[in-house]
Coordinates of C-alpha atoms and ligand atoms in Angstrom, one line a residue:
X1 CA 90.8 242.1 123.3
X2 CA 94.5 242.8 122.5
X3 CA 95.2 246.0 120.4
X4 CA 97.6 244.1 118.8
X5 CA 95.3 242.2 117.2
X6 CA 93.8 244.9 115.7
X7 CA 96.6 247.1 114.5
X8 CA 97.9 243.8 112.8
X9 CA 94.4 243.7 110.8
X10 CA 94.7 247.2 110.4
X11 CA 98.5 246.8 108.5
X12 CA 97.2 244.1 106.4
X13 CA 94.0 246.1 105.3
X14 CA 96.1 248.8 104.5
X15 CA 98.1 247.0 101.9
X16 CA 95.0 246.4 99.9
X17 CA 92.1 247.8 98.0
X18 CA 90.7 244.6 96.9
X19 CA 86.8 244.4 98.4
X20 CA 87.4 240.6 98.2
X21 CA 90.5 240.8 100.2
X22 CA 89.3 243.2 102.9
X23 CA 86.2 241.4 103.1
X24 CA 88.2 238.3 104.3
X25 CA 90.6 240.4 106.2
X26 CA 87.2 241.9 108.3
X27 CA 85.9 238.0 108.6
X28 CA 89.1 237.5 109.9
X29 CA 89.6 240.1 112.4
X30 CA 85.3 239.5 113.6
X31 CA 86.0 236.1 114.6
X32 CA 88.4 237.1 116.8
X33 CA 86.6 239.9 118.7
X34 CA 84.4 239.1 121.8
X35 CA 80.6 240.3 121.4
X36 CA 81.1 243.3 123.9
X37 CA 84.0 244.8 122.0
X38 CA 82.6 244.6 118.3
X39 CA 81.1 248.0 118.1
X40 CA 84.2 249.5 118.9
X41 CA 86.3 247.8 116.5
X42 CA 83.7 248.8 113.9
X43 CA 83.8 252.3 114.6
X44 CA 87.6 252.4 115.0
X45 CA 87.8 250.7 111.6
X46 CA 85.9 253.9 110.0
X47 CA 88.1 256.4 112.3
X48 CA 85.8 257.3 114.0
X49 CA 84.5 256.6 118.0
X50 CA 80.8 256.6 117.7
X51 CA 78.1 257.0 114.9
X52 CA 78.5 260.4 112.9
X53 CA 75.6 261.9 114.2
X54 CA 76.6 261.8 117.5
X55 CA 79.5 264.5 116.4
X56 CA 82.3 263.0 118.7
X57 CA 85.7 264.7 117.1
X58 CA 89.0 263.9 118.1
X59 CA 90.7 266.9 117.1
X60 CA 94.1 266.2 117.7
X61 CA 96.6 269.0 116.2
X62 CA 99.2 267.5 114.7
X63 CA 101.6 269.6 116.7
X64 CA 100.5 268.2 119.6
X65 CA 101.0 264.2 118.6
X66 CA 104.3 265.0 117.5
X67 CA 105.1 266.9 121.1
X68 CA 103.4 263.6 122.4
X69 CA 106.0 260.8 120.3
X70 CA 108.7 263.3 121.7
X71 CA 107.7 262.9 124.8
X72 CA 107.4 259.0 124.8
X73 CA 110.6 258.2 122.4
X74 CA 113.0 259.6 124.8
X75 CA 115.5 260.6 122.7
X76 CA 116.9 264.0 122.4
X77 CA 116.0 266.2 119.7
X78 CA 113.5 264.0 119.0
X79 CA 110.5 266.6 117.9
X80 CA 113.5 267.8 115.0
X81 CA 113.5 263.9 114.1
X82 CA 110.0 263.3 113.8
X83 CA 109.4 266.3 111.9
X84 CA 112.2 265.2 109.6
X85 CA 110.5 262.0 108.9
X86 CA 106.9 263.6 108.5
X87 CA 108.2 265.5 105.8
X88 CA 109.7 262.5 104.1
X89 CA 106.8 260.3 104.1
X90 CA 104.0 262.5 104.6
X91 CA 102.3 260.2 107.6
X92 CA 102.6 261.0 110.7
X93 CA 101.7 257.5 112.2
X94 CA 104.4 256.3 109.8
X95 CA 106.8 258.5 111.8
X96 CA 106.0 257.9 114.9
X97 CA 106.2 253.9 114.5
X98 CA 109.9 254.9 113.1
X99 CA 111.1 256.9 115.8
X100 CA 109.6 254.5 118.6
X101 CA 111.2 251.7 116.6
X102 CA 114.7 253.0 118.0
X103 CA 112.8 253.0 121.4
X104 CA 112.2 249.5 121.8
X105 CA 115.2 248.1 121.6
X106 CA 116.4 250.2 124.4
X107 CA 113.0 249.7 127.2
X108 CA 110.3 247.0 127.7
X109 CA 106.8 247.9 127.6
X110 CA 105.0 248.6 130.7
X111 CA 101.6 247.1 130.3
X112 CA 99.6 245.3 127.4
X113 CA 97.5 247.2 125.7
X114 CA 93.9 246.5 124.7
X115 CA 91.5 247.6 122.3
X116 CA 89.0 248.6 125.6
X117 CA 91.8 251.1 126.9
X118 CA 92.6 252.7 123.7
X119 CA 88.9 253.3 123.1
X120 CA 88.3 254.4 126.4
X121 CA 91.3 256.7 126.5
X122 CA 90.4 258.4 122.7
X123 CA 87.2 259.2 124.0
X124 CA 88.1 261.0 127.3
X125 CA 90.7 262.6 125.1
X126 CA 87.7 263.8 122.2
X127 CA 85.6 265.1 125.6
X128 CA 88.6 267.0 127.3
X129 CA 87.2 270.6 127.7
X130 CA 88.2 273.4 129.7
X131 CA 91.3 274.8 130.9
X132 CA 94.5 272.9 130.4
X133 CA 93.0 270.6 127.9
X134 CA 96.1 270.1 125.4
X135 CA 98.2 269.3 128.3
X136 CA 95.7 266.8 129.5
X137 CA 95.7 265.5 126.0
X138 CA 99.3 264.9 125.9
X139 CA 99.6 263.0 128.6
X140 CA 96.8 260.6 127.4
X141 CA 98.7 260.3 124.4
X142 CA 102.0 259.8 125.5
X143 CA 100.3 257.7 128.3
X144 CA 99.4 255.2 125.3
X145 CA 102.2 255.5 123.2
X146 CA 104.5 254.7 126.1
X147 CA 102.5 251.3 126.3
X148 CA 102.8 250.7 122.6
X149 CA 104.8 249.0 120.1
X150 CA 105.6 250.6 116.9
X151 CA 103.0 249.0 114.9
X152 CA 100.1 249.9 117.9
X153 CA 101.7 253.5 118.0
X154 CA 101.5 254.3 114.3
X155 CA 97.5 253.3 113.9
X156 CA 96.9 255.2 117.5
X157 CA 98.0 258.2 116.1
X158 CA 96.4 257.7 112.7
X159 CA 92.8 257.4 114.7
X160 CA 93.9 260.5 116.6
X161 CA 94.5 262.4 113.9
X162 CA 91.9 260.8 111.4
X163 CA 94.2 259.9 109.0
X164 CA 93.3 256.0 109.4
X165 CA 91.8 255.5 105.4
X166 CA 91.3 251.5 105.0
X167 CA 89.3 252.5 102.4
X168 CA 86.8 249.8 103.9
X169 CA 83.3 251.1 102.8
X170 CA 80.1 250.3 104.8
X171 CA 78.7 247.6 102.7
X172 CA 81.9 245.7 102.8
X173 CA 81.7 245.9 107.0
X174 CA 78.0 244.6 106.6
X175 CA 79.2 242.1 103.7
X176 CA 81.8 240.7 106.4
X177 CA 79.6 241.0 109.6
X178 CA 76.9 238.6 107.5
X179 CA 79.4 236.1 106.7
X180 CA 81.0 236.0 110.0
X181 CA 77.6 235.7 112.1
X182 CA 75.3 234.2 109.7
X183 CA 77.4 232.5 107.6
X184 CA 75.8 234.1 104.5
X185 CA 76.5 237.1 102.7
X186 CA 73.0 237.5 101.1
X187 CA 72.1 238.3 104.6
X188 CA 73.7 242.1 104.0
X189 CA 70.1 243.1 102.8
X190 CA 68.8 242.5 106.4
X191 CA 71.7 244.3 108.2
X192 CA 71.0 247.5 105.7
X193 CA 67.8 247.7 107.0
X194 CA 68.9 247.6 110.0
X195 CA 71.9 250.2 109.6
X196 CA 69.0 252.0 107.1
X197 CA 66.8 253.0 110.2
X198 CA 69.5 253.5 112.6
X199 CA 72.8 254.8 111.2
X200 CA 74.4 253.3 113.3
X201 CA 77.0 250.7 111.9
X202 CA 78.4 249.8 115.7
X203 CA 75.0 249.2 116.9
X204 CA 74.0 247.0 113.9
X205 CA 77.4 244.9 114.3
X206 CA 76.3 244.8 118.0
X207 CA 73.0 243.2 117.8
X208 CA 74.0 240.7 115.1
X209 CA 76.9 239.6 117.0
X210 CA 75.0 239.0 120.2
X211 CA 71.3 237.9 119.2
X212 CA 72.2 236.7 115.2
X213 CA 69.4 237.7 112.6
X214 CA 66.7 237.8 114.9
X215 CA 68.5 240.9 117.0
X216 CA 69.0 242.8 113.6
X217 CA 65.0 242.0 112.3
X218 CA 63.6 243.8 115.2
X219 CA 65.4 246.3 114.4
X220 CA 63.3 249.5 115.2
X221 CA 63.5 253.4 114.7
X222 CA 65.0 255.2 117.7
X223 CA 63.5 259.1 117.9
X224 CA 66.8 261.4 117.9
X225 CA 68.8 258.5 115.8
X226 CA 69.1 259.2 112.6
X227 CA 67.3 257.8 109.4
X228 CA 69.1 257.4 106.2
X229 CA 67.3 259.8 103.3
X230 CA 65.7 258.3 100.9
X231 CA 67.0 259.5 97.6
X232 CA 65.9 260.1 93.8
X233 CA 66.9 258.9 90.1
X234 CA 67.0 261.3 87.5
X235 CA 64.6 261.9 84.3
X236 CA 65.3 263.9 81.8
X237 CA 61.9 264.8 80.3
X238 CA 58.3 264.5 81.0
X239 CA 57.9 261.5 78.4
X240 CA 60.6 259.7 80.5
X241 CA 58.6 260.3 84.0
X242 CA 55.7 259.2 81.9
X243 CA 57.1 256.0 81.1
X244 CA 58.5 255.1 84.4
X245 CA 55.8 256.3 86.9
X246 CA 53.0 255.3 84.8
X247 CA 49.6 257.1 84.5
X248 CA 49.1 258.6 88.1
X249 CA 51.5 259.8 90.4
X250 CA 52.6 262.8 92.6
X251 CA 54.5 265.7 91.8
X252 CA 56.0 268.4 94.2
X253 CA 58.3 271.3 94.1
X254 CA 62.0 270.4 93.8
X255 CA 62.8 273.6 96.2
X256 CA 66.7 274.9 96.4
X257 CA 67.1 274.9 100.1
X258 CA 68.8 272.2 102.7
X259 CA 67.4 269.2 103.3
X260 CA 66.4 268.8 107.1
X261 CA 65.2 265.5 109.0
X262 CA 63.5 266.9 112.2
X263 CA 63.1 264.8 115.6
X264 CA 60.5 266.0 117.7
X265 CA 59.0 265.2 121.2
X266 CA 57.4 267.9 122.5
X267 CA 59.7 271.0 122.8
X268 CA 62.9 268.8 122.3
X269 CA 63.9 269.1 118.8
X270 CA 66.9 267.2 116.8
X271 CA 67.8 268.5 113.2
X272 CA 69.9 266.4 110.9
X273 CA 71.2 267.6 107.5
X274 CA 71.6 265.3 104.6
X275 CA 74.7 263.3 105.8
X276 CA 73.5 263.0 109.4
X277 CA 75.5 265.6 110.8
X278 CA 73.2 267.2 113.6
X279 CA 72.8 270.9 112.5
X280 CA 70.6 272.0 115.2
X281 CA 72.6 274.8 116.4
X282 CA 72.5 276.4 113.1
X283 CA 68.4 277.0 113.0
X284 CA 67.5 278.0 116.5
X285 CA 64.5 279.3 115.1
X286 CA 63.2 276.0 114.2
X287 CA 63.8 274.6 117.3
X288 CA 62.0 277.8 118.6
X289 CA 58.6 277.9 116.0
X290 CA 57.9 274.3 114.8
X291 CA 57.1 272.7 117.9
X292 CA 53.8 275.2 117.7
X293 CA 52.8 273.9 114.1
X294 CA 53.2 270.3 115.1
X295 CA 50.3 268.0 116.1
X296 CA 51.9 265.0 117.4
X297 CA 53.5 263.2 120.4
X298 CA 56.6 262.0 118.6
X299 CA 57.7 262.3 115.3
X300 CA 60.2 262.8 112.6
X301 CA 59.6 264.6 109.3
X302 CA 61.2 265.9 106.4
X303 CA 61.6 268.9 104.9
X304 CA 63.7 271.4 102.8
X305 CA 64.8 274.7 104.9
X306 CA 64.8 277.6 102.1
X307 CA 66.0 281.0 102.4
X308 CA 63.4 283.4 101.7
X309 CA 63.1 287.3 101.0
X310 CA 60.9 288.2 104.1
X311 CA 59.0 291.2 102.3
X312 CA 58.1 289.0 99.0
X313 CA 58.0 285.9 100.7
X314 CA 60.0 284.6 97.7
X315 CA 62.6 281.5 97.9
X316 CA 65.7 282.5 97.3
X317 CA 69.0 280.1 96.1
X318 CA 70.6 278.0 97.9
X319 CA 73.4 280.1 98.6
X320 CA 72.0 282.3 100.8
X321 CA 70.6 279.3 103.3
X322 CA 74.8 278.2 103.4
X323 CA 75.5 281.5 105.3
X324 CA 73.4 279.9 108.1
X325 CA 76.7 277.1 108.4
X326 CA 78.3 279.1 111.3
X327 CA 79.3 278.3 115.0
X328 CA 79.6 282.1 116.0
X329 CA 76.9 284.8 115.7
X330 CA 74.5 282.3 114.8
X331 CA 71.2 284.9 116.0
X332 CA 72.5 287.5 113.9
X333 CA 72.3 284.8 111.2
X334 CA 68.9 283.7 111.6
X335 CA 67.8 287.7 111.1
X336 CA 70.0 288.1 108.4
X337 CA 68.6 284.7 106.5
X338 CA 65.2 284.5 107.6
X339 CA 64.2 280.9 106.0
X340 CA 60.5 279.3 105.8
X341 CA 60.7 274.9 106.7
X342 CA 58.8 273.1 103.7
X343 CA 57.4 269.8 105.2
X344 CA 57.4 266.3 102.6
X345 CA 57.5 263.4 104.3
X346 CA 56.9 261.8 107.7
X347 CA 59.1 258.5 109.1
X348 CA 57.5 257.6 112.4
X349 CA 54.3 258.9 114.4
X350 CA 53.7 258.4 117.8
X351 CA 56.3 255.5 118.5
X352 CA 55.2 253.9 114.4
X353 CA 57.2 253.5 112.1
X354 CA 55.5 254.9 108.6
X355 CA 58.7 253.8 106.2
X356 CA 56.3 250.9 105.1
X357 CA 53.4 253.1 104.3
X358 CA 52.8 254.3 100.7
X359 CA 53.4 257.8 100.0
X360 CA 50.1 259.1 99.3
X361 CA 48.7 257.7 103.1
X362 CA 52.2 259.6 104.6
X363 CA 51.0 262.9 102.6
X364 CA 48.0 263.0 104.3
X365 CA 49.1 262.1 107.5
X366 CA 51.8 264.7 107.1
X367 CA 49.3 267.2 106.3
X368 CA 47.5 266.3 109.5
X369 CA 50.6 266.8 111.6
X370 CA 51.7 269.8 110.4
X371 CA 49.5 273.1 110.8
X372 CA 51.0 275.6 108.5
X373 CA 51.5 278.8 109.1
X374 CA 54.1 281.6 107.7
X375 CA 57.0 279.6 108.7
X376 CA 56.2 275.9 108.5
X377 CA 54.7 275.1 105.4
X378 CA 54.1 272.0 103.1
X379 CA 55.6 271.5 99.9
X380 CA 53.0 272.0 97.1
X381 CA 52.0 268.8 95.6
X382 CA 49.4 267.7 92.9
X383 CA 48.4 264.5 91.7
X384 CA 49.7 264.0 87.7
X385 CA 47.6 262.0 85.0
X386 CA 49.5 263.1 81.6
X387 CA 52.6 264.7 80.1
X388 CA 51.1 268.3 79.9
X389 CA 50.3 268.6 83.9
X390 CA 53.5 267.6 84.5
X391 CA 55.0 270.8 82.3
X392 CA 52.4 273.0 83.6
X393 CA 53.5 272.4 87.3
X394 CA 57.2 272.7 86.6
X395 CA 56.3 275.7 84.9
X396 CA 54.9 276.9 88.0
X397 CA 57.8 275.7 90.7
X398 CA 60.8 277.1 88.4
X399 CA 58.6 280.1 88.4
X400 CA 58.5 280.4 92.3
X401 CA 62.1 280.1 92.3
X402 CA 62.6 275.8 92.8
X403 CA 64.5 273.9 90.9
X404 CA 62.0 271.3 89.5
X405 CA 59.9 269.1 90.6
X406 CA 59.9 265.3 92.3
X407 CA 57.8 263.0 91.1
X408 CA 56.6 260.0 93.7
X409 CA 54.6 257.0 93.3
X410 CA 51.8 256.9 95.0
X411 CA 51.6 253.5 96.7
X412 CA 55.2 253.1 97.1
X413 CA 57.0 252.9 100.6
X414 CA 59.8 255.1 102.3
X415 CA 63.3 253.3 101.0
X416 CA 65.5 254.6 103.7
X417 CA 69.2 254.9 102.3
X418 CA 68.7 253.8 98.6
X419 CA 68.8 255.9 95.7
X420 CA 65.5 253.8 93.9
X421 CA 62.9 254.7 91.1
X422 CA 59.7 255.6 93.7
X423 CA 61.1 259.0 93.2
X424 CA 62.4 260.8 90.4
X425 CA 63.7 264.8 90.2
X426 CA 63.0 266.8 86.8
X427 CA 65.3 269.8 87.0
X428 CA 64.5 272.0 84.1
X429 CA 68.4 271.7 83.2
X430 CA 67.9 268.0 82.9
X431 CA 65.7 269.0 79.7
X432 CA 69.1 269.9 78.0
X433 CA 71.2 267.8 76.2
X434 CA 73.4 267.2 79.7
X435 CA 73.4 270.7 80.9
X436 CA 72.9 268.4 84.0
X437 CA 74.7 269.9 87.4
X438 CA 76.9 267.3 88.7
X439 CA 78.3 267.4 92.4
X440 CA 82.1 266.9 92.3
X441 CA 84.5 266.5 95.1
X442 CA 87.8 268.7 95.1
X443 CA 90.7 266.5 94.8
X444 CA 93.5 269.2 93.7
X445 CA 94.0 272.9 92.5
X446 CA 96.4 274.6 90.5
X447 CA 97.0 278.2 91.8
X448 CA 95.9 281.1 89.7
X449 CA 97.4 284.2 87.9
X450 CA 96.7 287.6 87.1
X451 CA 93.9 288.4 89.2
X452 CA 93.5 285.3 90.9
X453 CA 97.6 285.0 91.9
X454 CA 97.7 283.7 95.4
X455 CA 93.9 281.9 95.0
X456 CA 93.2 278.5 93.7
X457 CA 92.8 279.5 89.9
X458 CA 91.5 276.0 88.6
X459 CA 90.4 273.3 90.5
X460 CA 90.8 269.2 89.9
X461 CA 87.5 267.6 90.2
X462 CA 86.6 263.8 90.7
X463 CA 83.6 261.5 90.7
X464 CA 82.9 259.0 92.9
X465 CA 83.7 255.5 92.3
X466 CA 81.4 253.9 95.1
X467 CA 82.9 250.2 94.0
X468 CA 86.3 250.8 94.8
X469 CA 85.7 253.6 97.2
X470 CA 87.9 256.1 95.0
X471 CA 87.8 259.6 93.9
X472 CA 88.5 259.5 90.3
X473 CA 89.5 262.7 88.1
X474 CA 87.0 264.1 85.6
X475 CA 87.8 267.5 84.8
X476 CA 89.3 270.5 85.7
X477 CA 87.5 273.6 86.5
X478 CA 88.3 277.3 86.0
X479 CA 85.1 279.3 85.0
X480 CA 82.0 280.2 86.6
X481 CA 83.9 281.6 89.9
X482 CA 83.2 285.0 91.5
X483 CA 85.8 286.8 93.1
X484 CA 84.1 286.0 96.8
X485 CA 83.9 282.1 95.4
X486 CA 87.6 282.2 95.1
X487 CA 88.3 283.7 98.2
X488 CA 85.6 281.1 99.9
X489 CA 87.0 277.9 98.1
X490 CA 90.8 279.2 99.0
X491 CA 89.5 279.5 102.7
X492 CA 88.1 276.3 103.3
X493 CA 90.5 274.0 100.8
X494 CA 93.4 275.4 102.4
X495 CA 92.7 273.6 105.4
X496 CA 92.5 270.4 103.6
X497 CA 95.8 270.6 102.0
X498 CA 97.8 267.5 102.2
X499 CA 101.8 266.8 101.8
X500 CA 101.2 263.4 99.7
X501 CA 97.9 263.0 97.3
X502 CA 95.4 260.7 99.5
X503 CA 95.4 257.0 98.0
X504 CA 92.0 256.8 97.6
X505 CA 92.5 259.6 94.7
X506 CA 92.7 258.3 91.2
X507 CA 94.2 260.8 89.0
X508 CA 97.3 260.8 86.2
X509 CA 97.3 264.4 86.2
X510 CA 99.4 266.2 88.6
X511 CA 98.3 269.2 90.4
X512 CA 99.7 271.9 92.1
X513 CA 98.5 271.0 95.8
X514 CA 96.4 267.8 96.6
X515 CA 93.3 268.5 99.1
X516 CA 91.6 265.6 101.7
X517 CA 88.8 264.4 99.4
X518 CA 86.3 266.1 101.4
X519 CA 84.7 269.1 99.4
X520 CA 81.9 269.3 97.4
X521 CA 80.8 271.5 94.8
X522 CA 78.4 271.8 91.8
X523 CA 79.6 272.2 88.1
X524 CA 77.3 272.1 84.7
X525 CA 78.8 270.9 81.6
X526 CA 78.1 270.9 78.0
X527 CA 79.2 267.3 77.5
X528 CA 80.7 264.1 78.6
X529 CA 83.7 262.7 76.6
X530 CA 86.2 260.1 76.2
X531 CA 89.0 260.9 77.9
X532 CA 92.5 259.4 77.4
X533 CA 94.0 261.1 81.1
X534 CA 90.8 261.2 82.8
X535 CA 90.3 258.3 85.6
X536 CA 86.1 258.6 86.1
X537 CA 84.7 255.2 84.3
X538 CA 88.4 254.3 83.4
X539 CA 88.1 251.2 80.9
X540 CA 84.4 250.9 81.0
X541 CA 83.7 252.1 77.9
X542 CA 87.0 251.7 76.0
X543 CA 90.5 250.5 77.2
X544 CA 92.9 252.8 78.8
X545 CA 89.9 255.7 78.2
X546 CA 87.7 257.4 81.0
X547 CA 85.2 260.0 80.8
X548 CA 85.4 263.9 81.2
X549 CA 83.8 266.7 81.4
X550 CA 83.6 268.9 78.4
X551 CA 83.3 272.7 79.4
X552 CA 82.9 272.4 82.9
X553 CA 81.6 275.5 84.7
X554 CA 81.4 276.0 88.7
X555 CA 77.7 277.3 89.5
X556 CA 77.9 278.8 92.1
X557 CA 77.0 276.3 94.8
X558 CA 79.5 274.8 97.5
X559 CA 78.0 272.0 99.0
X560 CA 78.8 272.2 102.3
X561 CA 75.9 269.8 103.2
X562 CA 76.9 266.6 101.2
X563 CA 79.9 264.5 101.9
X564 CA 82.3 263.5 99.6
X565 CA 81.0 259.7 99.1
X566 CA 77.3 261.8 98.1
X567 CA 78.9 263.1 95.0
X568 CA 78.2 262.2 91.4
X569 CA 79.2 258.7 90.9
X570 CA 81.0 256.9 87.8
X571 CA 77.8 254.7 87.2
X572 CA 75.8 258.3 87.1
X573 CA 78.4 259.4 84.7
X574 CA 78.1 256.2 82.6
X575 CA 74.2 256.6 82.3
X576 CA 74.4 260.2 81.5
X577 CA 77.1 259.5 78.8
X578 CA 75.0 256.8 77.4
X579 CA 71.9 259.3 77.5
X580 CA 73.5 261.8 75.4
X581 CA 74.8 259.3 73.0
X582 CA 71.0 258.0 72.5
X583 CA 69.9 261.5 72.1
X584 CA 72.6 262.3 69.7
X585 CA 71.7 259.2 67.5
X586 CA 67.5 259.9 67.3
X587 CA 68.1 263.8 66.3
X588 CA 71.1 262.1 63.6
X589 CA 67.6 260.2 62.4
X590 CA 65.2 263.1 62.4
Ligands
ATP1 P1 70.3 267.3 94.2 O1 71.7 267.6 93.9 O2 69.6 267.1 93.0 O3 70.1 268.5 95.6 P2 70.5 265.5 95.9 O4 71.8 264.4 95.7 O5 71.0 266.3 96.7 O6 69.8 265.7 94.8 P3 68.3 263.6 95.3 O7 67.6 262.4 96.0 O8 69.3 263.4 93.9 O9 69.3 264.3 96.3 O10 67.3 264.8 95.1 C1 66.7 265.0 96.3 C2 66.5 266.6 97.1 O11 66.3 267.2 96.7 C3 66.5 266.0 98.6 O12 67.9 265.7 99.0 C4 66.2 266.7 99.4 O13 67.3 267.9 99.7 C5 65.4 268.1 97.6 N1 64.2 268.5 97.9 C6 63.7 269.4 97.3 N2 62.2 269.3 97.2 C7 62.5 268.1 97.9 C8 60.8 267.1 97.6 N3 59.7 267.9 97.3 N4 60.7 265.4 98.1 C9 62.1 265.2 98.7 N5 63.0 266.0 98.5 C10 63.5 267.1 98.2

């Protein structure tokens, strides 16, 4: 397949953010795509080469890309010219395209480039290790650029640099696949199931293109391919929980650690985070000790890893555990920050999926599979029949250093990839009026003064608008930071600075610096108010008005295990806003 077909489609999609138009563009592209290329097209659309959990990263630095463009342009002084263009427009792909346009008039292309060739070359670049890596990467990149026309070059570079942001949500890709290959958008539901059990959209695309719906319906869980996690809705009170769950349900402690999906076959262990990143290397202690506690040949389990005080066995806060997220001196971190692994679910057992099995049966099976010791534990669970039992269990959980409770319907399946009502979370802070914590994306910052000079003193935060794939501003936050937090945030965020505001950011407020919308932090606030400035849930309650947080405060949690798309959504903020109004109303009545 000619790469120009894909580059033209990219150009078209770049000029719109409307979901319907994007879907239509994708359908047109898929119709032109041969079966054996479709998975590669789906990955490239998302700026990837393989699903996230395989951890394949291109890792091409801007400097190297500039050298490669200069080499291909064949003009004198090219590096300087490219840097100038880049500074003006803030987009290196675009700058390359401009520079190479000048070349096109003097030389002609040597060889047509195909999607297959671009993909293979990018893959080779991603896999290169060892000596002279930079030179070898450069050779591949300029080889491609030599044969590419300016538009193709622009997109090749965007993929290489990780700046291809077409704003295509996974759901939009699935809509387009359903329309192209089944003629009916409603079939997306079936595709979703396949995606939820495989976390691999390319594989789903290949199956529907080659085998139609039949291929998709047969999608099965594969050990070592992560399953998209089931998430919980929040409730504010024991009363609300009883109303939603009925008279008998399970309550488990909600531990404050890192969620881990464990795939185990004998001594072979692979660990995935909540956002399905392969995190096996951070936890060599789990890899070593857990197989001894497992009674199954092949199994997929879910657990919360929690940092503990080794002397008392008490749970420690989540921040302690994040020290484990490091590339070097992992062994030292294992000794410094000991953990326990607290199991709460089983998703696959000896070749069979457990997703359709009810909670109660899964829990029994889990207790059989995991033999407890001082490292592997079952999360404490009890069956609840009335409000006072929840209250008591919640108190116990908080006293043991947990965040609250997870409440689960007894007979319900595991709903991979969705936030439904079969699981509810009740945190202590939800019982205050708003007092609720929110996970927000850092989109910008303002430089600090006084003690904070040279650091980011105040952050600009956003919610995720999942309908439009945008990050909408909701507040500035400047309180709750310790000096250590400010240092750490500066370190992380200075790698995410962008010259221009990312088009996915929706903010009328101007920040001193803009970031790639990637880092998630947790904040609490006293209230959600209407705001003429902020863009969260804009126009949904009142015209030209959005929602903002009043008195926001950083809780100390940098949520490295979350993707920006996992942040609190505008829909959740709207629900909290409405809930808060109800409370105020009922108080006025009292
Ligand atoms: P939060 O921000 O509250 O941690 P989340 O957005 O990460 O939530 P939710 O579905 O809202 O995800 O809450 C479930 C999270 O709680 C899980 O991701 C898991 O990390 C953690 N957790 C702790 N204890 C349990 C438990 N017993 N059962 C399920 N999840 C648990």
